[in-house]
Short mmCIF file of C-alpha atoms and ligand atoms in Angstrom, two decimals:
data_model
loop_
_atom_site.label_atom_id
_atom_site.label_comp_id
_atom_site.label_asym_id
_atom_site.label_seq_id
_atom_site.Cartn_x
_atom_site.Cartn_y
_atom_site.Cartn_z
CA MET Q 22 2.15 -10.33 -31.23
CA ASP Q 23 0.26 -13.08 -29.28
CA GLU Q 24 -2.05 -12.43 -26.47
CA PHE Q 25 -3.54 -14.61 -23.66
CA VAL Q 26 -7.18 -14.41 -22.99
CA ILE Q 27 -8.05 -15.74 -19.59
CA ASP Q 28 -11.49 -16.06 -18.02
CA GLY Q 29 -10.76 -16.17 -14.34
CA GLY Q 30 -12.37 -17.86 -11.36
CA ARG Q 31 -11.87 -21.50 -12.15
CA ARG Q 32 -10.27 -23.80 -9.75
CA LEU Q 33 -7.25 -25.75 -10.90
CA ARG Q 34 -7.18 -29.48 -10.48
CA GLY Q 35 -5.04 -32.41 -11.56
CA THR Q 36 -1.42 -33.44 -12.11
CA THR Q 37 1.22 -31.85 -14.20
CA ARG Q 38 4.89 -32.50 -14.59
CA ILE Q 39 7.37 -29.56 -14.16
CA ASN Q 40 9.62 -28.86 -17.17
CA GLY Q 41 13.41 -28.73 -17.21
CA SER Q 42 14.93 -25.54 -15.72
CA LYS Q 43 15.62 -22.65 -18.17
CA ASN Q 44 18.16 -21.08 -15.84
CA ALA Q 45 20.08 -24.40 -15.39
CA GLY Q 46 19.65 -25.28 -19.12
CA LEU Q 47 21.28 -22.01 -20.41
CA PRO Q 48 24.60 -22.23 -18.62
CA ILE Q 49 24.87 -25.99 -19.28
CA LEU Q 50 24.32 -25.56 -22.91
CA ILE Q 51 26.93 -22.81 -22.91
CA ALA Q 52 29.32 -24.97 -20.96
CA THR Q 53 29.38 -27.37 -23.99
CA LEU Q 54 31.79 -24.75 -25.46
CA LEU Q 55 34.44 -26.19 -23.13
CA THR Q 56 34.87 -29.22 -25.18
CA ASP Q 57 35.14 -30.28 -28.79
CA ASP Q 58 33.54 -33.75 -27.99
CA PRO Q 59 29.79 -34.38 -28.40
CA CYS Q 60 27.50 -33.50 -25.49
CA ILE Q 61 23.89 -34.56 -25.07
CA ILE Q 62 21.67 -32.40 -22.74
CA ASP Q 63 18.30 -33.96 -21.85
CA ASN Q 64 15.20 -32.34 -20.25
CA VAL Q 65 15.71 -28.97 -22.01
CA PRO Q 66 12.64 -26.89 -22.05
CA ARG Q 67 11.46 -25.69 -25.40
CA LEU Q 68 11.66 -21.86 -24.81
CA ARG Q 69 12.57 -18.84 -26.67
CA ASP Q 70 15.69 -18.23 -24.51
CA ILE Q 71 16.86 -21.71 -25.11
CA ARG Q 72 16.37 -21.27 -28.88
CA THR Q 73 18.45 -18.01 -28.57
CA THR Q 74 21.16 -20.03 -26.84
CA VAL Q 75 21.10 -22.73 -29.63
CA ARG Q 76 21.50 -19.88 -32.13
CA LEU Q 77 24.43 -18.43 -30.06
CA LEU Q 78 26.20 -21.80 -29.97
CA GLU Q 79 25.63 -22.23 -33.84
CA THR Q 80 26.94 -18.73 -34.48
CA LEU Q 81 30.05 -19.56 -32.41
CA GLY Q 82 30.67 -22.74 -34.46
CA LYS Q 83 28.82 -25.65 -32.87
CA LYS Q 84 26.41 -28.01 -34.58
CA VAL Q 85 23.20 -28.37 -32.60
CA VAL Q 86 20.44 -30.84 -33.05
CA TRP Q 87 17.39 -30.33 -30.92
CA SER Q 88 14.77 -33.10 -30.81
CA LYS Q 89 12.00 -32.92 -28.28
CA LYS Q 90 13.63 -32.44 -24.91
CA LYS Q 91 17.14 -33.53 -26.03
CA VAL Q 92 19.89 -31.27 -27.47
CA THR Q 93 22.92 -32.81 -29.02
CA ILE Q 94 25.95 -30.46 -29.44
CA THR Q 95 28.87 -31.43 -31.60
CA HIS Q 96 31.93 -29.63 -33.01
CA ALA Q 97 31.38 -28.12 -36.46
CA LYS Q 98 34.33 -25.84 -36.92
CA GLN Q 99 36.92 -23.81 -35.12
CA LEU Q 100 35.03 -21.83 -32.48
CA SER Q 101 34.59 -18.03 -32.98
CA THR Q 102 35.38 -15.96 -29.86
CA HIS Q 103 32.87 -13.16 -30.74
CA ALA Q 104 29.34 -12.99 -29.45
CA PRO Q 105 27.56 -10.47 -31.52
CA TYR Q 106 25.07 -7.77 -30.33
CA ASP Q 107 21.99 -9.11 -32.29
CA ILE Q 108 22.11 -12.24 -30.13
CA VAL Q 109 23.27 -10.69 -26.90
CA LYS Q 110 20.63 -8.08 -26.97
CA GLN Q 111 17.88 -10.71 -27.02
CA MET Q 112 19.39 -12.63 -24.07
CA ARG Q 113 21.62 -11.15 -21.47
CA ALA Q 114 22.78 -14.59 -20.35
CA SER Q 115 24.90 -14.62 -23.61
CA ILE Q 116 27.66 -13.02 -21.37
CA LEU Q 117 28.21 -16.49 -19.92
CA VAL Q 118 30.23 -17.45 -23.16
CA ALA Q 119 33.03 -15.12 -21.90
CA GLY Q 120 34.42 -17.45 -19.32
CA PRO Q 121 34.61 -20.65 -21.31
CA LEU Q 122 35.88 -18.98 -24.59
CA LEU Q 123 38.50 -16.86 -22.75
CA ALA Q 124 39.80 -19.91 -20.81
CA ARG Q 125 40.14 -21.93 -24.00
CA PHE Q 126 41.35 -19.35 -26.46
CA ASN Q 127 42.92 -16.53 -24.38
CA LYS Q 128 40.58 -13.92 -25.93
CA VAL Q 129 36.83 -13.27 -26.17
CA ARG Q 130 34.76 -10.37 -27.36
CA VAL Q 131 31.07 -10.13 -26.18
CA SER Q 132 28.59 -7.29 -26.78
CA LEU Q 133 27.61 -5.58 -23.64
CA PRO Q 134 24.00 -6.43 -22.91
CA GLY Q 135 22.79 -2.92 -21.76
CA GLY Q 136 20.00 -2.44 -19.17
CA CYS Q 137 16.68 -4.10 -19.19
CA ALA Q 138 13.12 -3.63 -17.96
CA ILE Q 139 13.86 -4.82 -14.44
CA GLY Q 140 17.25 -3.15 -13.66
CA LEU Q 141 20.55 -1.87 -14.91
CA ARG Q 142 22.09 -5.26 -14.77
CA PRO Q 143 25.80 -4.40 -15.23
CA VAL Q 144 28.41 -7.34 -15.79
CA ASP Q 145 31.16 -5.86 -13.54
CA ILE Q 146 31.24 -8.90 -11.21
CA HIS Q 147 31.78 -11.22 -14.20
CA VAL Q 148 34.57 -9.00 -15.47
CA VAL Q 149 36.30 -8.39 -12.10
CA GLY Q 150 36.22 -12.19 -11.58
CA LEU Q 151 37.86 -12.86 -14.86
CA GLU Q 152 40.42 -10.08 -14.20
CA ALA Q 153 41.19 -11.74 -10.89
CA MET Q 154 42.08 -14.83 -12.97
CA GLY Q 155 44.52 -12.74 -15.07
CA ALA Q 156 42.43 -11.25 -17.95
CA LYS Q 157 42.78 -7.73 -19.17
CA SER Q 158 39.61 -6.01 -20.24
CA THR Q 159 38.69 -3.08 -22.51
CA THR Q 160 35.43 -1.84 -23.96
CA THR Q 161 35.26 -1.07 -27.66
CA GLU Q 162 32.26 -0.37 -29.94
CA GLY Q 163 29.86 -1.53 -27.30
CA ASP Q 164 31.70 -4.72 -26.80
CA ILE Q 165 33.59 -5.96 -23.87
CA VAL Q 166 37.03 -7.40 -24.90
CA LEU Q 167 38.91 -9.72 -22.66
CA ASN Q 168 42.45 -11.01 -23.30
CA GLY Q 169 44.98 -13.13 -21.53
CA GLN Q 170 45.89 -16.56 -20.24
CA LEU Q 171 43.80 -17.33 -17.33
CA LYS Q 172 45.43 -18.78 -14.15
CA PRO Q 173 43.85 -20.65 -11.26
CA SER Q 174 43.09 -18.02 -8.58
CA LYS Q 175 41.12 -16.95 -5.58
CA VAL Q 176 38.00 -15.05 -6.74
CA LYS Q 177 35.94 -13.17 -4.23
CA PHE Q 178 32.62 -11.60 -5.39
CA ARG Q 179 31.25 -8.35 -3.94
CA PHE Q 180 27.75 -9.93 -4.38
CA PRO Q 181 26.79 -13.53 -5.06
CA SER Q 182 25.80 -13.05 -8.73
CA VAL Q 183 24.31 -16.19 -10.31
CA GLY Q 184 25.65 -15.43 -13.74
CA ALA Q 185 29.21 -14.44 -12.56
CA THR Q 186 29.50 -17.54 -10.39
CA GLU Q 187 28.57 -19.67 -13.54
CA ASN Q 188 31.07 -17.73 -15.78
CA ILE Q 189 34.01 -18.19 -13.42
CA MET Q 190 33.13 -21.77 -12.68
CA MET Q 191 33.19 -22.53 -16.50
CA ALA Q 192 36.45 -20.49 -16.90
CA ALA Q 193 38.12 -22.37 -14.09
CA ALA Q 194 36.97 -25.78 -15.29
CA ALA Q 195 38.98 -25.30 -18.54
CA ILE Q 196 42.35 -24.36 -16.86
CA GLU Q 197 44.74 -26.65 -15.06
CA GLY Q 198 44.81 -26.03 -11.34
CA LYS Q 199 42.63 -25.03 -8.37
CA THR Q 200 40.32 -21.90 -8.27
CA VAL Q 201 38.36 -20.96 -5.26
CA ILE Q 202 35.32 -18.76 -5.53
CA THR Q 203 34.06 -17.08 -2.32
CA ASN Q 204 30.74 -15.29 -1.85
CA ALA Q 205 29.52 -17.50 -4.67
CA ALA Q 206 25.79 -17.71 -5.56
CA ARG Q 207 24.07 -20.81 -4.00
CA GLU Q 208 21.19 -21.34 -6.37
CA PRO Q 209 20.30 -24.95 -7.41
CA GLU Q 210 21.16 -24.11 -10.96
CA ILE Q 211 24.76 -23.64 -9.89
CA GLU Q 212 24.72 -27.13 -8.44
CA ASP Q 213 23.34 -28.50 -11.71
CA LEU Q 214 26.11 -26.74 -13.72
CA ALA Q 215 28.74 -28.11 -11.24
CA ASP Q 216 27.44 -31.56 -11.94
CA PHE Q 217 27.71 -31.08 -15.58
CA LEU Q 218 31.26 -29.63 -15.27
CA ASN Q 219 32.16 -32.78 -13.23
CA SER Q 220 30.87 -35.07 -15.92
CA LEU Q 221 33.12 -33.18 -18.49
CA GLY Q 222 36.06 -34.11 -16.33
CA ALA Q 223 36.52 -31.09 -14.06
CA ARG Q 224 36.37 -31.48 -10.29
CA VAL Q 225 33.93 -28.94 -8.73
CA THR Q 226 33.16 -29.09 -4.98
CA GLY Q 227 31.20 -26.85 -2.64
CA ALA Q 228 28.48 -25.86 -5.20
CA GLY Q 229 25.31 -24.93 -3.22
CA SER Q 230 27.40 -23.27 -0.57
CA SER Q 231 29.17 -19.84 -0.85
CA LYS Q 232 32.59 -21.39 -1.30
CA ILE Q 233 33.16 -23.30 -4.54
CA THR Q 234 36.38 -25.03 -5.45
CA VAL Q 235 37.05 -25.86 -9.14
CA GLU Q 236 39.93 -28.05 -10.15
CA GLY Q 237 40.12 -27.63 -13.94
CA LYS Q 238 41.76 -29.47 -16.74
CA GLN Q 239 43.00 -28.13 -19.97
CA LYS Q 240 41.23 -30.77 -21.96
CA LEU Q 241 37.67 -31.74 -21.02
CA HIS Q 242 35.66 -34.49 -22.68
CA GLY Q 243 32.07 -34.88 -23.84
CA ALA Q 244 29.14 -35.93 -21.51
CA LYS Q 245 25.48 -36.55 -21.06
CA HIS Q 246 23.37 -34.59 -18.53
CA LYS Q 247 19.79 -34.25 -17.52
CA VAL Q 248 18.70 -30.74 -16.47
CA ILE Q 249 16.94 -30.32 -13.14
CA ALA Q 250 13.28 -29.32 -12.83
CA ASP Q 251 12.44 -25.66 -13.13
CA ARG Q 252 11.85 -24.27 -9.60
CA ILE Q 253 10.50 -21.05 -10.86
CA GLU Q 254 7.84 -22.77 -13.00
CA THR Q 255 7.09 -24.76 -9.95
CA GLY Q 256 6.78 -21.71 -7.87
CA THR Q 257 4.61 -19.92 -10.35
CA LEU Q 258 2.17 -22.98 -10.44
CA LEU Q 259 2.12 -23.15 -6.62
CA LEU Q 260 1.04 -19.54 -6.58
CA ALA Q 261 -1.46 -19.99 -9.31
CA VAL Q 262 -3.25 -22.80 -7.50
CA ALA Q 263 -3.03 -20.94 -4.12
CA ALA Q 264 -4.48 -17.82 -5.68
CA ALA Q 265 -7.15 -19.36 -8.00
CA GLY Q 266 -8.15 -22.20 -5.70
CA GLY Q 267 -7.83 -25.89 -6.25
CA ASP Q 268 -5.65 -28.94 -5.65
CA VAL Q 269 -2.74 -29.83 -7.92
CA ILE Q 270 0.14 -32.34 -7.87
CA LEU Q 271 3.36 -30.97 -9.33
CA LYS Q 272 5.52 -34.00 -10.45
CA ASP Q 273 9.32 -33.65 -10.31
CA ALA Q 274 9.02 -30.41 -8.22
CA ARG Q 275 11.62 -30.15 -5.61
CA THR Q 276 10.59 -28.84 -2.12
CA GLU Q 277 14.16 -28.13 -1.02
CA HIS Q 278 14.63 -25.68 -3.96
CA LEU Q 279 11.78 -23.48 -2.79
CA THR Q 280 11.88 -23.47 0.98
CA ALA Q 281 11.37 -19.71 1.35
CA LEU Q 282 8.39 -19.57 -0.98
CA ILE Q 283 6.79 -22.62 0.51
CA LYS Q 284 7.23 -21.20 4.14
CA ALA Q 285 5.43 -17.98 2.94
CA LEU Q 286 2.69 -19.96 1.20
CA LYS Q 287 2.05 -22.13 4.36
CA LYS Q 288 1.98 -19.05 6.45
CA ALA Q 289 -0.61 -17.51 4.14
CA GLY Q 290 -2.82 -20.62 4.50
CA ALA Q 291 -2.02 -22.89 1.56
CA LYS Q 292 -1.39 -26.53 2.23
CA ILE Q 293 1.71 -27.92 0.60
CA THR Q 294 2.72 -31.59 1.13
CA PRO Q 295 5.50 -33.65 -0.49
CA THR Q 296 4.46 -36.54 -2.69
CA LYS Q 297 6.61 -39.42 -3.87
CA ASN Q 298 8.33 -37.47 -6.65
CA GLY Q 299 7.01 -33.93 -6.28
CA LEU Q 300 4.58 -31.94 -4.32
CA ARG Q 301 0.88 -31.32 -3.84
CA VAL Q 302 -0.64 -27.96 -3.27
CA GLN Q 303 -4.08 -27.28 -1.90
CA ALA Q 304 -5.62 -23.84 -1.69
CA SER Q 305 -7.62 -22.78 1.35
CA GLY Q 306 -9.71 -19.67 0.53
CA ARG Q 307 -8.39 -16.09 0.81
CA PRO Q 308 -4.81 -16.07 1.87
CA LYS Q 309 -3.43 -14.17 4.92
CA ALA Q 310 -1.10 -11.30 4.09
CA VAL Q 311 2.57 -12.43 4.52
CA SER Q 312 5.43 -10.03 3.94
CA VAL Q 313 8.58 -11.19 2.18
CA THR Q 314 12.00 -9.81 0.99
CA THR Q 315 13.64 -11.16 -2.11
CA GLU Q 316 17.21 -12.39 -1.46
CA PRO Q 317 19.87 -14.68 -3.05
CA HIS Q 318 19.09 -18.28 -2.66
CA PRO Q 319 18.12 -19.85 -0.25
CA GLY Q 320 16.07 -16.64 0.40
CA PHE Q 321 12.77 -15.77 -1.27
CA PRO Q 322 13.48 -15.80 -5.10
CA THR Q 323 13.08 -12.56 -7.03
CA ASP Q 324 11.82 -14.65 -9.98
CA VAL Q 325 8.54 -15.38 -8.10
CA GLN Q 326 8.05 -11.91 -6.70
CA ALA Q 327 5.57 -10.77 -9.34
CA PRO Q 328 3.36 -13.97 -9.09
CA TYR Q 329 3.55 -13.57 -5.27
CA MET Q 330 2.42 -9.93 -5.45
CA ALA Q 331 -0.64 -11.16 -7.56
CA TYR Q 332 -1.27 -13.68 -4.76
CA MET Q 333 -1.04 -11.09 -2.05
CA SER Q 334 -3.32 -8.74 -4.01
CA ILE Q 335 -6.26 -10.89 -2.79
CA ALA Q 336 -5.00 -11.45 0.69
CA LYS Q 337 -6.65 -10.45 4.08
CA GLY Q 338 -4.49 -7.51 5.38
CA GLU Q 339 -1.48 -5.67 4.22
CA ALA Q 340 1.72 -7.35 2.94
CA ARG Q 341 5.06 -5.59 2.28
CA ILE Q 342 7.25 -7.00 -0.56
CA ARG Q 343 10.86 -5.77 -0.54
CA GLU Q 344 12.74 -6.32 -3.72
CA ALA Q 345 16.47 -6.45 -2.83
CA ILE Q 346 17.88 -8.01 -6.01
CA PHE Q 347 16.70 -5.73 -8.95
CA GLU Q 348 16.28 -2.05 -8.88
CA ARG Q 349 12.92 -1.63 -10.79
CA ARG Q 350 11.25 -4.96 -10.71
CA PHE Q 351 7.84 -3.62 -9.82
CA LEU Q 352 6.46 -2.80 -13.26
CA HIS Q 353 3.72 -5.36 -12.82
CA ALA Q 354 2.33 -3.34 -9.88
CA ALA Q 355 0.72 -0.72 -12.24
CA GLU Q 356 -0.76 -3.67 -14.37
CA LEU Q 357 -2.13 -5.36 -11.28
CA ALA Q 358 -3.70 -2.02 -10.22
CA ARG Q 359 -5.60 -2.13 -13.58
CA MET Q 360 -7.17 -5.36 -12.23
CA GLY Q 361 -8.20 -3.75 -9.04
CA ALA Q 362 -5.18 -4.55 -6.83
CA ARG Q 363 -4.19 -1.94 -4.26
CA VAL Q 364 -0.49 -1.55 -4.47
CA ALA Q 365 1.67 1.36 -3.52
CA VAL Q 366 5.39 1.20 -4.43
CA SER Q 367 7.95 3.31 -2.54
CA GLY Q 368 11.67 2.77 -3.38
CA ASP Q 369 12.49 -0.94 -3.08
CA ALA Q 370 9.15 -1.80 -1.27
CA ALA Q 371 5.65 -2.56 -2.45
CA PHE Q 372 2.75 -2.29 -0.03
CA ILE Q 373 -0.23 -4.45 -0.98
CA THR Q 374 -3.60 -4.07 0.74
CA GLY Q 375 -5.56 -7.17 -0.25
CA VAL Q 376 -8.95 -6.85 -1.90
CA GLU Q 377 -11.59 -9.53 -1.93
CA ASN Q 378 -11.57 -9.86 -5.75
CA LEU Q 379 -9.47 -8.75 -8.71
CA SER Q 380 -11.37 -8.03 -11.93
CA GLY Q 381 -10.31 -8.88 -15.47
CA ALA Q 382 -8.72 -6.03 -17.62
CA ALA Q 383 -6.45 -5.56 -20.56
CA VAL Q 384 -2.86 -5.72 -19.29
CA MET Q 385 0.70 -6.00 -20.61
CA ALA Q 386 3.60 -8.19 -19.67
CA SER Q 387 6.80 -6.18 -19.21
CA ASP Q 388 9.21 -9.15 -18.63
CA ILE Q 389 9.00 -12.87 -18.16
CA ARG Q 390 8.02 -13.05 -14.53
CA ALA Q 391 5.84 -9.89 -14.55
CA GLY Q 392 3.85 -11.69 -17.22
CA ALA Q 393 3.62 -14.82 -15.02
CA GLY Q 394 2.34 -12.57 -12.27
CA LEU Q 395 -0.45 -11.26 -14.49
CA ILE Q 396 -1.45 -14.86 -15.34
CA VAL Q 397 -1.74 -15.73 -11.70
CA ALA Q 398 -3.81 -12.57 -11.06
CA ALA Q 399 -6.12 -13.30 -14.14
CA LEU Q 400 -6.72 -16.92 -13.06
CA ALA Q 401 -7.88 -15.62 -9.56
CA ALA Q 402 -9.79 -12.58 -11.03
CA LYS Q 403 -13.47 -12.32 -11.89
CA GLY Q 404 -14.11 -11.71 -15.60
CA ARG Q 405 -11.78 -11.68 -18.71
CA THR Q 406 -8.20 -10.59 -18.71
CA VAL Q 407 -6.26 -10.12 -21.97
CA ILE Q 408 -2.49 -10.14 -21.54
CA GLY Q 409 -0.39 -8.48 -24.24
CA ARG Q 410 3.32 -9.06 -25.03
CA VAL Q 411 3.03 -12.75 -24.36
CA TYR Q 412 6.47 -13.08 -26.03
CA HIS Q 413 8.07 -12.14 -22.77
CA ILE Q 414 6.24 -15.07 -21.06
CA ASP Q 415 7.28 -17.43 -23.85
CA ARG Q 416 10.93 -16.71 -23.00
CA GLY Q 417 10.69 -18.56 -19.75
CA TYR Q 418 7.56 -20.76 -19.66
CA GLU Q 419 7.00 -23.68 -22.05
CA GLN Q 420 3.46 -23.41 -23.37
CA ILE Q 421 2.03 -22.28 -20.07
CA GLU Q 422 -1.44 -21.95 -21.51
CA LYS Q 423 -1.49 -25.75 -22.25
CA VAL Q 424 -0.24 -26.66 -18.81
CA LEU Q 425 -2.91 -24.44 -17.17
CA ARG Q 426 -5.70 -25.62 -19.55
CA LYS Q 427 -4.93 -29.17 -18.67
CA LEU Q 428 -5.41 -28.19 -15.08
CA GLY Q 429 -8.86 -26.70 -15.79
CA ALA Q 430 -8.05 -23.00 -16.44
CA ASN Q 431 -9.89 -21.06 -19.08
CA ILE Q 432 -6.98 -19.70 -21.04
CA ARG Q 433 -6.39 -19.43 -24.80
CA ARG Q 434 -3.68 -17.88 -26.94
CA LEU Q 435 -4.74 -15.42 -29.66
CA ARG Q 436 -2.25 -15.21 -32.43
C1 UD1 S 29 19.88 -14.98 -12.79
C2 UD1 S 29 18.68 -15.53 -13.42
C3 UD1 S 29 17.43 -14.61 -13.18
C4 UD1 S 29 17.32 -14.30 -11.75
C5 UD1 S 29 18.65 -13.74 -11.22
C6 UD1 S 29 18.57 -13.50 -9.67
C7 UD1 S 29 19.50 -16.82 -15.30
C8 UD1 S 29 19.64 -17.00 -16.71
N1 UD1 S 29 18.84 -15.77 -14.82
O1 UD1 S 29 20.20 -13.78 -13.56
O2 UD1 S 29 16.34 -15.26 -13.65
O3 UD1 S 29 16.34 -13.22 -11.56
O4 UD1 S 29 19.68 -14.71 -11.47
O5 UD1 S 29 18.16 -14.60 -9.05
O6 UD1 S 29 20.01 -17.65 -14.52
N2 UD1 S 29 24.83 -7.58 -10.84
C9 UD1 S 29 25.81 -6.58 -10.85
N3 UD1 S 29 26.87 -6.89 -11.54
C10 UD1 S 29 27.16 -8.12 -12.16
C11 UD1 S 29 26.15 -9.06 -12.12
C12 UD1 S 29 24.96 -8.88 -11.42
O7 UD1 S 29 25.61 -5.53 -10.25
O8 UD1 S 29 28.21 -8.25 -12.87
C13 UD1 S 29 23.50 -7.33 -10.07
C14 UD1 S 29 22.29 -7.35 -11.07
O9 UD1 S 29 22.10 -6.18 -11.67
C15 UD1 S 29 21.19 -7.69 -10.10
C16 UD1 S 29 21.86 -8.66 -9.15
O10 UD1 S 29 23.25 -8.38 -9.18
O11 UD1 S 29 20.68 -6.65 -9.52
C17 UD1 S 29 21.60 -10.15 -9.30
O12 UD1 S 29 22.10 -10.51 -10.66
P1 UD1 S 29 22.58 -12.05 -10.98
O13 UD1 S 29 22.61 -12.89 -9.80
O14 UD1 S 29 23.94 -11.85 -11.75
O15 UD1 S 29 21.49 -12.45 -11.99
P2 UD1 S 29 21.61 -13.09 -13.41
O16 UD1 S 29 22.70 -14.11 -13.37
O17 UD1 S 29 21.70 -12.04 -14.43
#
């Protein structure tokens, strides 16, 4: 298992381009199941989760050619409607095949993903949504089985789940008629998926708001699409620079995708200014403590909560972070404590009393973003940090050590 060795205390300087978004790339690749025509998806990050998605598409019957950032998906054989456990257990987003396959073939069988390090993560909102469109569901041998001919419907979510919104949008795109989703998720990745579904021939309006209308078509055609820049990679790098010190330009970063984080960073003292095609971040010494609560978009993103906690660990004063999306997304707190952070967790809140310096230690990544949090802490800390279980980080960040090294960090991968 790979490790990262980071000697902290170096300022970050220079320019880097943000990679394509993992969380937009995944559903868009899965949406190619909606057509037998070829699709070309560009700006796809080279990540473990994308590799898992490619394997999932191949298992279901697609031919996939991945060259650099471009993925070409063509029809190879009659699609299977069964997503097996050995893939689903590696990537929970596999549940997204349910909507498109059910809409096209009136049946689908997907292994239930089970819980994970950050929470229980049930799929009830996906299932209730598909049931509202006419599906019947049963659970057998650990799989969820859905049957029935879907009809355009009104689907109202109890919570704006990102994955469930994507699943229902894809299902609705493949059936004739108008489906309306209310209390839909508003994340930028939903808008990117909507753009792709529109280029396949569906008509999706309202994406980015909490009411999305999908006018589907029984037969969709192939399309080309370029995936948006990854706002979570952007957020992680903003926090890395703000915590470690320095001055960096992030090309392709989109300010409007990260307003809540940028507001908190500015309050804490970092300077963030838009550039022609991205943004510039300049650190300004020890941050002020600023409390935040994670929320569905456009609120503060749960996916940068761990890097933000690392940043607040060296702030002046006490910050409170409330995690309102996942039940147990504070595993990084104990690892940060090994580096000298003063964090107390009580229920869904973490209280961080900033210290002047963190110190390097041996720590372990428990999930993608917790790992990113440890990187931010290590870059700001005095001394050497060794981060174990880097495979978690590799699921969501494309060669982050190379990106950071280019900006002046002292980080290397031990294989
Ligand atoms: C997506 C992102 C993930 C991000 C999350 C929240 C991808 C591939 N992943 O995950 O990085 O952290 O959004 O912004 O895009 N829930 C239920 N029942 C359901 C579905 C969700 O109770 O059927 C709960 C979850 O357990 C969680 C919350 O709702 O507590 C948010 O989940 P959701 O928005 O669905 O996140 P994902 O799509 O899994």
